[in-house]
Coordinates of C-alpha atoms and ligand atoms in Angstrom, one line a residue:
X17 CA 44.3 -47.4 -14.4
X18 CA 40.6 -46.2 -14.7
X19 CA 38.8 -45.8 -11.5
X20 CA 34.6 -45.6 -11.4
X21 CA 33.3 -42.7 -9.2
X22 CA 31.3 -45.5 -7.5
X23 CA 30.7 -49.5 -7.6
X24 CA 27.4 -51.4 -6.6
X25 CA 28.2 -54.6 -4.8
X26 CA 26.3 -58.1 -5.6
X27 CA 27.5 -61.2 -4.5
X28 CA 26.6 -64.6 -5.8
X29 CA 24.7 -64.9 -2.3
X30 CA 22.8 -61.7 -3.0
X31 CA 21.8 -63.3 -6.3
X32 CA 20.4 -66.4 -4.6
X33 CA 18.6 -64.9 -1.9
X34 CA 16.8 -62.7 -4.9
X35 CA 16.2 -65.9 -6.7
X36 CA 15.5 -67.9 -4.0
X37 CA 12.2 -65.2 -3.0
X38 CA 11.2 -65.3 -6.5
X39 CA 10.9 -68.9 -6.6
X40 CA 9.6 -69.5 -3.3
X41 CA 7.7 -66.5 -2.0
X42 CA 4.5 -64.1 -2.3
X43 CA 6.3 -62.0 -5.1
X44 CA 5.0 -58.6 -2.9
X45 CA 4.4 -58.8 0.8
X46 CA 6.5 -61.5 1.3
X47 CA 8.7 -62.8 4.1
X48 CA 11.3 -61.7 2.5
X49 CA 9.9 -58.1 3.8
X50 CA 8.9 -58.8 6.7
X51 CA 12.7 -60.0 7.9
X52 CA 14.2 -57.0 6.1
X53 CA 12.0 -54.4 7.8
X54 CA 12.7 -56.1 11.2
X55 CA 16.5 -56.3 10.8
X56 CA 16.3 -52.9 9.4
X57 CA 14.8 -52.1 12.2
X58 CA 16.9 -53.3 14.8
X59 CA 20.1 -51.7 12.8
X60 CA 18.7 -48.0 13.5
X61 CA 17.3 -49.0 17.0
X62 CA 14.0 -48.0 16.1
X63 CA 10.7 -49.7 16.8
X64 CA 9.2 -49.8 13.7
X65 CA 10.8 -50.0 9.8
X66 CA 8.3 -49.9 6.9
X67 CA 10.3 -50.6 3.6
X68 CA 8.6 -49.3 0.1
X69 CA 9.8 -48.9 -3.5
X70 CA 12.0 -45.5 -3.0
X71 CA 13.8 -43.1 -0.7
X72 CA 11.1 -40.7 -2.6
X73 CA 8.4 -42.4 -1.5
X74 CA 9.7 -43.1 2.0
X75 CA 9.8 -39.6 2.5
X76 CA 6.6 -38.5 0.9
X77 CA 4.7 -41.4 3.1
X78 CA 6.4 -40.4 6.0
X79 CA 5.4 -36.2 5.6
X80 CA 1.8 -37.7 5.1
X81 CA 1.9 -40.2 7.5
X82 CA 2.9 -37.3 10.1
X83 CA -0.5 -35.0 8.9
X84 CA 1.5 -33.1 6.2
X85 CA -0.9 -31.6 3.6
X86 CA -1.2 -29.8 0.7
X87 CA -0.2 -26.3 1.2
X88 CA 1.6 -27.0 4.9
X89 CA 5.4 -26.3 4.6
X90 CA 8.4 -28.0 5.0
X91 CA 11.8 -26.6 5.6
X92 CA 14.7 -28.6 4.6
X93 CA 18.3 -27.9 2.6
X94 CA 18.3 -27.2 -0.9
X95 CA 21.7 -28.7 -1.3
X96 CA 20.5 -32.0 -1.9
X97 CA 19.3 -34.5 -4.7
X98 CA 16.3 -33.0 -6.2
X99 CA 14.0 -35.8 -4.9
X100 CA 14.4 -34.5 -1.1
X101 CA 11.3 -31.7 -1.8
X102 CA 9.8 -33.7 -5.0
X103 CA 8.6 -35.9 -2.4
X104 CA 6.1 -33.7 -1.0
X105 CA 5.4 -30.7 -3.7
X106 CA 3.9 -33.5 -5.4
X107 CA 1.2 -33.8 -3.3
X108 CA 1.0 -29.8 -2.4
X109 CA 3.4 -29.5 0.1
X110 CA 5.7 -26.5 -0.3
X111 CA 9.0 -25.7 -0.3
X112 CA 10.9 -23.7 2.0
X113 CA 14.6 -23.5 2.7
X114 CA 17.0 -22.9 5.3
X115 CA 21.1 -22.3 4.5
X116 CA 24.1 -25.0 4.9
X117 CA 27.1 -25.2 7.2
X118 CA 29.9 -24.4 4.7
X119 CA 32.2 -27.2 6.1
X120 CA 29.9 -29.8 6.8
X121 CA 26.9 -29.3 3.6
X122 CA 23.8 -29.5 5.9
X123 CA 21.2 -27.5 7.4
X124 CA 22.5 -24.8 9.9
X125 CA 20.5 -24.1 13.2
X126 CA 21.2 -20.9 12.9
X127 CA 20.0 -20.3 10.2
X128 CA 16.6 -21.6 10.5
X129 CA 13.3 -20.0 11.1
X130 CA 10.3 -21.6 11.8
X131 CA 7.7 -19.9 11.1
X132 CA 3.7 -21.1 12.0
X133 CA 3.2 -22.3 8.3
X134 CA 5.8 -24.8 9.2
X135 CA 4.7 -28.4 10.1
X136 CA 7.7 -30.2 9.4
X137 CA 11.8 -29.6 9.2
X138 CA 13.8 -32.0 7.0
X139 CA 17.4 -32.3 7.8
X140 CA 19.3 -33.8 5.2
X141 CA 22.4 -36.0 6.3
X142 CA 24.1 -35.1 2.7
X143 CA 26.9 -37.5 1.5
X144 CA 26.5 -39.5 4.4
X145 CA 27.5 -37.0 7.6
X146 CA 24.6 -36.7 10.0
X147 CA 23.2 -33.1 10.7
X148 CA 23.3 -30.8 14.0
X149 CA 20.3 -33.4 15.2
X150 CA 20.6 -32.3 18.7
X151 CA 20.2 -28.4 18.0
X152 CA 17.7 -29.2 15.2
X153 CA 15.2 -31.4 17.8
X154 CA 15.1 -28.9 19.9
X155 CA 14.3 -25.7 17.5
X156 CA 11.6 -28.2 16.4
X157 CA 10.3 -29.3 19.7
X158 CA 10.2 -25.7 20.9
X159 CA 7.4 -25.2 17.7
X160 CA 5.5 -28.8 17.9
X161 CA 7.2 -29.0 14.4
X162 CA 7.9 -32.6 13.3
X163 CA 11.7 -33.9 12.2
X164 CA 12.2 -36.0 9.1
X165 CA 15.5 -37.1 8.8
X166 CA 16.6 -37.7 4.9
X167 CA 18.7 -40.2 5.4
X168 CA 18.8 -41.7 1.7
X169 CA 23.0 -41.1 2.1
X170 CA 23.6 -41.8 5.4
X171 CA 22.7 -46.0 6.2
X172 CA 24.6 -46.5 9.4
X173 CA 25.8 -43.2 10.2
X174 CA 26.2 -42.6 13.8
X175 CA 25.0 -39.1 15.9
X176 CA 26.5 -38.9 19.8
X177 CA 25.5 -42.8 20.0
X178 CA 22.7 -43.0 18.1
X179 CA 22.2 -44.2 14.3
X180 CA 20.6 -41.8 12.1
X181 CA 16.8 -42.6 11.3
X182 CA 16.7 -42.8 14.8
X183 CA 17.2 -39.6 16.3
X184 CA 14.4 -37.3 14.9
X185 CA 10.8 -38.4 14.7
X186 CA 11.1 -40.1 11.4
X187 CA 13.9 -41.3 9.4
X188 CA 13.9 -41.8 5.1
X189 CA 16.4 -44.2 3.6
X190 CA 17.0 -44.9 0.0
X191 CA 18.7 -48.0 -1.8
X192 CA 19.3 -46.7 -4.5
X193 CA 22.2 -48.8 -6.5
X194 CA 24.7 -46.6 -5.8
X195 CA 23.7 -46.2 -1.5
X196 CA 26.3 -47.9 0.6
X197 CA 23.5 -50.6 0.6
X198 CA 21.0 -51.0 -1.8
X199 CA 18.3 -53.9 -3.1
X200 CA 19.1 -54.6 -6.3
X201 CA 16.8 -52.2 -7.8
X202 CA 15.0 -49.4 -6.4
X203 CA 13.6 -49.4 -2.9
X204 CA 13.2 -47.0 0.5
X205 CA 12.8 -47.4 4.2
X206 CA 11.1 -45.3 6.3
X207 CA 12.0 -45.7 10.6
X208 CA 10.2 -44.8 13.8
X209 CA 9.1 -45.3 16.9
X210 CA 5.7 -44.5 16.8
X211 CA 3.1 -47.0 15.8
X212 CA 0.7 -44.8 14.7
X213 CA 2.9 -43.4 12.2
X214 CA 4.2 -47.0 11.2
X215 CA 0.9 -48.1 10.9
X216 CA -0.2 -45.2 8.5
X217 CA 2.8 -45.6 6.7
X218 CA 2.2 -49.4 6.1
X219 CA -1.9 -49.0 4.8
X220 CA -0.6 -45.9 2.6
X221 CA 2.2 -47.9 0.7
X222 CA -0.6 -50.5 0.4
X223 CA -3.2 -48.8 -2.1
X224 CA -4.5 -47.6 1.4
X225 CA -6.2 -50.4 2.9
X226 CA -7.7 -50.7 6.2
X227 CA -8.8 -54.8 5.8
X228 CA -8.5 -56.4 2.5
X229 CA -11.4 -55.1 0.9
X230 CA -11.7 -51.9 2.6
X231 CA -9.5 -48.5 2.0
X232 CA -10.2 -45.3 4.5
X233 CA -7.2 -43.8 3.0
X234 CA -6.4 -42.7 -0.4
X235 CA -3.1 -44.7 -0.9
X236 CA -0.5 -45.6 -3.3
X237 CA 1.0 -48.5 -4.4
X238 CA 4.7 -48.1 -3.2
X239 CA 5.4 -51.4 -1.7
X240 CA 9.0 -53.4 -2.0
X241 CA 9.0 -56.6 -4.0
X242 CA 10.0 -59.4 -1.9
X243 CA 13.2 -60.1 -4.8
X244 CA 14.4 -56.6 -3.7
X245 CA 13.9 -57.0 0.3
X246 CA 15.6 -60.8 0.4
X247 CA 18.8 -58.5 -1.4
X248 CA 18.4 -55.9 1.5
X249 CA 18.6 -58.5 3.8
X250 CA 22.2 -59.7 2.5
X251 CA 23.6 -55.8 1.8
X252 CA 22.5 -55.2 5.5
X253 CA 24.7 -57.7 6.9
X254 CA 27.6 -56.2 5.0
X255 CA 26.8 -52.8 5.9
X256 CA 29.1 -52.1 8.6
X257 CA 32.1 -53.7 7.0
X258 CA 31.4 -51.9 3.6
X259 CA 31.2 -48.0 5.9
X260 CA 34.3 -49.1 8.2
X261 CA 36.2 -49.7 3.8
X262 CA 34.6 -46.3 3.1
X263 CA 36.3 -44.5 6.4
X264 CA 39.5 -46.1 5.4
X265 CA 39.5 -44.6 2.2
X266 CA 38.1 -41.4 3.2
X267 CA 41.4 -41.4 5.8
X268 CA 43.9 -42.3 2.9
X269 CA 42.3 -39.1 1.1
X270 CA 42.5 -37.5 4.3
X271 CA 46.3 -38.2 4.8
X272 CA 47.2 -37.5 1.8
X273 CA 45.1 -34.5 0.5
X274 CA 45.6 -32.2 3.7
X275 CA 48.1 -30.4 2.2
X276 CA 46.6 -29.0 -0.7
X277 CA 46.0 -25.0 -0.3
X278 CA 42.7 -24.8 -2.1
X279 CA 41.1 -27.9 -1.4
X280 CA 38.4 -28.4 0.7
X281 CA 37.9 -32.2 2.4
X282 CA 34.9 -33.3 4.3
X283 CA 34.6 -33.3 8.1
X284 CA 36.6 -36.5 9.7
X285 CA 34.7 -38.6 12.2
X286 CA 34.7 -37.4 15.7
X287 CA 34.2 -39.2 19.1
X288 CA 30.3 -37.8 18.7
X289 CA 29.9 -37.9 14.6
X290 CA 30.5 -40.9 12.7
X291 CA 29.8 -40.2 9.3
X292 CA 29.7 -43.0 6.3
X293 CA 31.0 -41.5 3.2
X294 CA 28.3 -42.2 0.5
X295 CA 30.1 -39.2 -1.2
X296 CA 33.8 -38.4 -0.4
X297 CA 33.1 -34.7 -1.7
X298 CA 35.9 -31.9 -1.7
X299 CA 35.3 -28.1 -2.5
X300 CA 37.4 -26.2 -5.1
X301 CA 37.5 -23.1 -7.0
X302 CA 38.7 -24.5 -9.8
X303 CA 36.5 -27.4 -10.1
X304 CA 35.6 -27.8 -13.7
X305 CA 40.0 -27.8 -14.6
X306 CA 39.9 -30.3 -12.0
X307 CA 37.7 -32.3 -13.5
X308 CA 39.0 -32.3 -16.9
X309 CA 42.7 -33.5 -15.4
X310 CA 41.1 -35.9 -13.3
X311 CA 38.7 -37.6 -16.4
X312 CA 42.0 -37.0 -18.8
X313 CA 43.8 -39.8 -16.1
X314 CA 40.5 -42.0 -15.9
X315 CA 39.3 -41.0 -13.4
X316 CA 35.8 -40.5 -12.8
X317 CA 33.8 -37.4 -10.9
X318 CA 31.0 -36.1 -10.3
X319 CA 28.8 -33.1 -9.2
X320 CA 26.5 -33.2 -6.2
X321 CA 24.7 -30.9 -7.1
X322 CA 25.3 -28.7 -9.6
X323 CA 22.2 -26.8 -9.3
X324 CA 20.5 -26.5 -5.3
X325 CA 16.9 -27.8 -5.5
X326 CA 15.5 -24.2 -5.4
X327 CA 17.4 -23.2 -8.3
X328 CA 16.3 -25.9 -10.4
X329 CA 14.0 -24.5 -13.6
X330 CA 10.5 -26.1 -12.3
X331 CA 11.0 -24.8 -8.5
X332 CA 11.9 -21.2 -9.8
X333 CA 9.1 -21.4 -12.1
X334 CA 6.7 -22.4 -9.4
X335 CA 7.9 -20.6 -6.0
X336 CA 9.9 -17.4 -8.2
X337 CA 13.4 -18.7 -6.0
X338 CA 16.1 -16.4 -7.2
X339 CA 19.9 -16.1 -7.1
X340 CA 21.1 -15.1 -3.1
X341 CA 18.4 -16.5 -1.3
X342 CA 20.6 -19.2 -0.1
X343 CA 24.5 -17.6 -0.6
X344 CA 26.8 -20.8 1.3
X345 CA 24.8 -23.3 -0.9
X346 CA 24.9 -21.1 -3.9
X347 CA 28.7 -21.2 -3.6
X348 CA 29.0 -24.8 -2.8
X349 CA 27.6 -26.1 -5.9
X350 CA 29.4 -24.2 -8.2
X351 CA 32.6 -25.6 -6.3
X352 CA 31.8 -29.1 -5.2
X353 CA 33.2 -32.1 -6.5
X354 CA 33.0 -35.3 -6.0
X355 CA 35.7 -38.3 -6.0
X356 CA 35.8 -41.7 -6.5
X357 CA 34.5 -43.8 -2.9
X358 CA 33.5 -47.2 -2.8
X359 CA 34.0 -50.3 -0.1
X360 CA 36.3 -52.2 -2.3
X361 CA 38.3 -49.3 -3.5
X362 CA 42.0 -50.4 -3.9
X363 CA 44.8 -48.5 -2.2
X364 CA 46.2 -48.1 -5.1
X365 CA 43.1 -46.8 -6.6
X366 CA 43.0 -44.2 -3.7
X367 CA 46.9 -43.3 -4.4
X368 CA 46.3 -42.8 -8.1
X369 CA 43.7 -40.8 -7.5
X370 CA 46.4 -38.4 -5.2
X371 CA 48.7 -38.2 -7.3
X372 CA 46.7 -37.1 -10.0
X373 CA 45.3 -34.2 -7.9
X374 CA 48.8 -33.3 -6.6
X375 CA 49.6 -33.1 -10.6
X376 CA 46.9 -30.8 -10.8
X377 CA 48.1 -28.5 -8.6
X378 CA 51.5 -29.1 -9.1
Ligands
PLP19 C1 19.3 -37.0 -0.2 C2 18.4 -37.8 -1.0 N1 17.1 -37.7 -0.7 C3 16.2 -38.5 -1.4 C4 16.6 -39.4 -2.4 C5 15.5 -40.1 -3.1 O1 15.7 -41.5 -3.1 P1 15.2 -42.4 -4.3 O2 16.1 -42.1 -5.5 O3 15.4 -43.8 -3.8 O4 13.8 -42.1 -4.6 C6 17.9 -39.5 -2.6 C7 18.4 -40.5 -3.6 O5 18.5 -40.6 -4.7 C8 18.9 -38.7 -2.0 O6 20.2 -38.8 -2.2

């Protein structure tokens, strides 16, 4: 048996719809768009969804958007994809960090200082469980510091009642192929309920234009191709279904990995925390042996991260970040691992997977 560490989903429908907007539609700025921003939209329970062509440039719209400048900082987790502080150093921003909850990978409250150079605080909601929003709203609000929720790995992901995107002031989705929804391609959301920032967000993915022919912005061109949107609109209608198969797997690991002296699992959902799975990811000392058993039986892993963002060669080049500034991420991603998780995921899949870990250690 060989099982893929993850597994993109497109229907025939999904196909259609794409071909069906091509055909039919403005091939930017189409309907297409508009409906998928509005369902989008209504999914989070926010006001306002403005889609664009990456989780990347979701973020770095919304940190703009929200008066983030060059030089202004903006504290987040470094255990997280790379892109989560490219973002915004690309236009200037800087980087600053705050440490992880060992048992649940994000940002810990206690852990974080604001300081007056900070004008915005990124919780990540890595591998698809949502951070300690409630604590983290009100360090910020106590500092007029804005929230920005990352949310490229969490579509659907529920905090005490409320979806995430919808919980700090802004929320940044990715579809990416591999996101428990993506577009067929590359593409980003950003969420909110306020206008203005909505507004912003829409004239800066737009080449910064005020009418037509006039720009009082400088903008980008970051828009989503109405092809990609007409895709969202058919993964979004899956979406639910597709999390509720990725719980159900995560609770056959659950069941069946508990034992293991050793290993790690992720958090399970609680009556407040409903988490989505976008990575089922365990924690081991002895990952890389793991990893070798695991790819000798066809089984496919991976590593997220292997290297925390402030570790990475460019960010230690241009901040000097050094070994122990961050000690619980540090140690996570030299022992993280990831397992296969996808929607359609056989049981059998998930029992082969078991019993090739239980093998490991015997
Ligand atoms: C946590 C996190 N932030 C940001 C991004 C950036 O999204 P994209 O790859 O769509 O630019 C990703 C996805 O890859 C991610 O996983």
């Amino acid at each position: 048996m060989k099982v893929p560490l993850a597994q993109p989903i497109m229907t025939e429908d999904m196909v259609q719809a794409a071909a069906n907007a091509l055909r039919n539609e403005r091939l930017t700025m189409g309907d297409s768009m508009v409906k998928f921003e509005e369902d989008f939209a209504r999914m989070c329970g926010v006001s306002h969804a403005v889609s664009v062509n990456s989780g990347t440039a979701a973020i770095q719209l919304a940190l703009l958007a929200a008066g983030v400048t060059a030089k202004d900082v903006v504290l987040t987790s470094s255990m997280s994809f790379v892109a989560t502080t490219n973002a915004y150093v690309a236009f200037g921003g800087i980087p600053a960090f705050a440490d992880v909850i060992e048992s649940e990978y994000t940002l810990d409250p206690a852990k974080i200082a604001l300081g007056p150079e900070v004008k915005a605080i990124m919780p990540v909601h890595l591998y698809g469980h949502p951070s300690r929003m409630d604590e983290i709203n009100e360090l910020a609000k106590d500092k007029g510091v804005v929230v920005v929720e990352d949310a490229c790995q969490a579509h659907g992901a529920m905090y005490k009642g409320r979806r995430v995107g919808a919980i700090g002031d802004i929320g940044c989705f990715s579809f990416y192929p591999t996101k428990n929804m993506h577009v067929g391609g590359d593409g980003g959301m950003m969420t909110t309920d306020d206008a203005d920032i909505a507004d912003m967000v829409r004239k800066l993915r737009h080449c910064g234009r005020k009418t037509h022919n006039e720009h009082d912005v400088i903008g980008y061109t970051a828009r989503l191709n109405s092809a990609n949107a007409a895709v969202g609109i058919e993964q979004l209608k899956m979406l639910e279904t597709w999390n509720e198969k990725r719980r159900s797997v995560a609770r056959k690991y659950h069941e069946q990995l508990k034992d293991i002296d050793g290993l790690h699992l992720p958090p399970q959902p609680t009556a407040e925390v409903v988490p989505v799975y976008h990575l089922f990811t365990v924690r081991t000392t002895r990952r890389d042996e793991l990893r070798k058993h695991l790819d000798g039986a066809s089984i496919q892993t991976g590593v997220h991260y292997e290297i925390p963002i402030h570790l990475q060669p460019i960010y230690r080049e241009l901040y000097g970040f050094k070994e122990g500034m961050l000690p619980v991420t540090e140690r996570l991603c030299k022992e993280v691992v990831t397992l296969p998780m996808f929607p359609d995921m056989a049981g059998e899949q998930v029992d082969y997977v078991c019993e090739k870990i239980k093998e490991f250690y015997g």
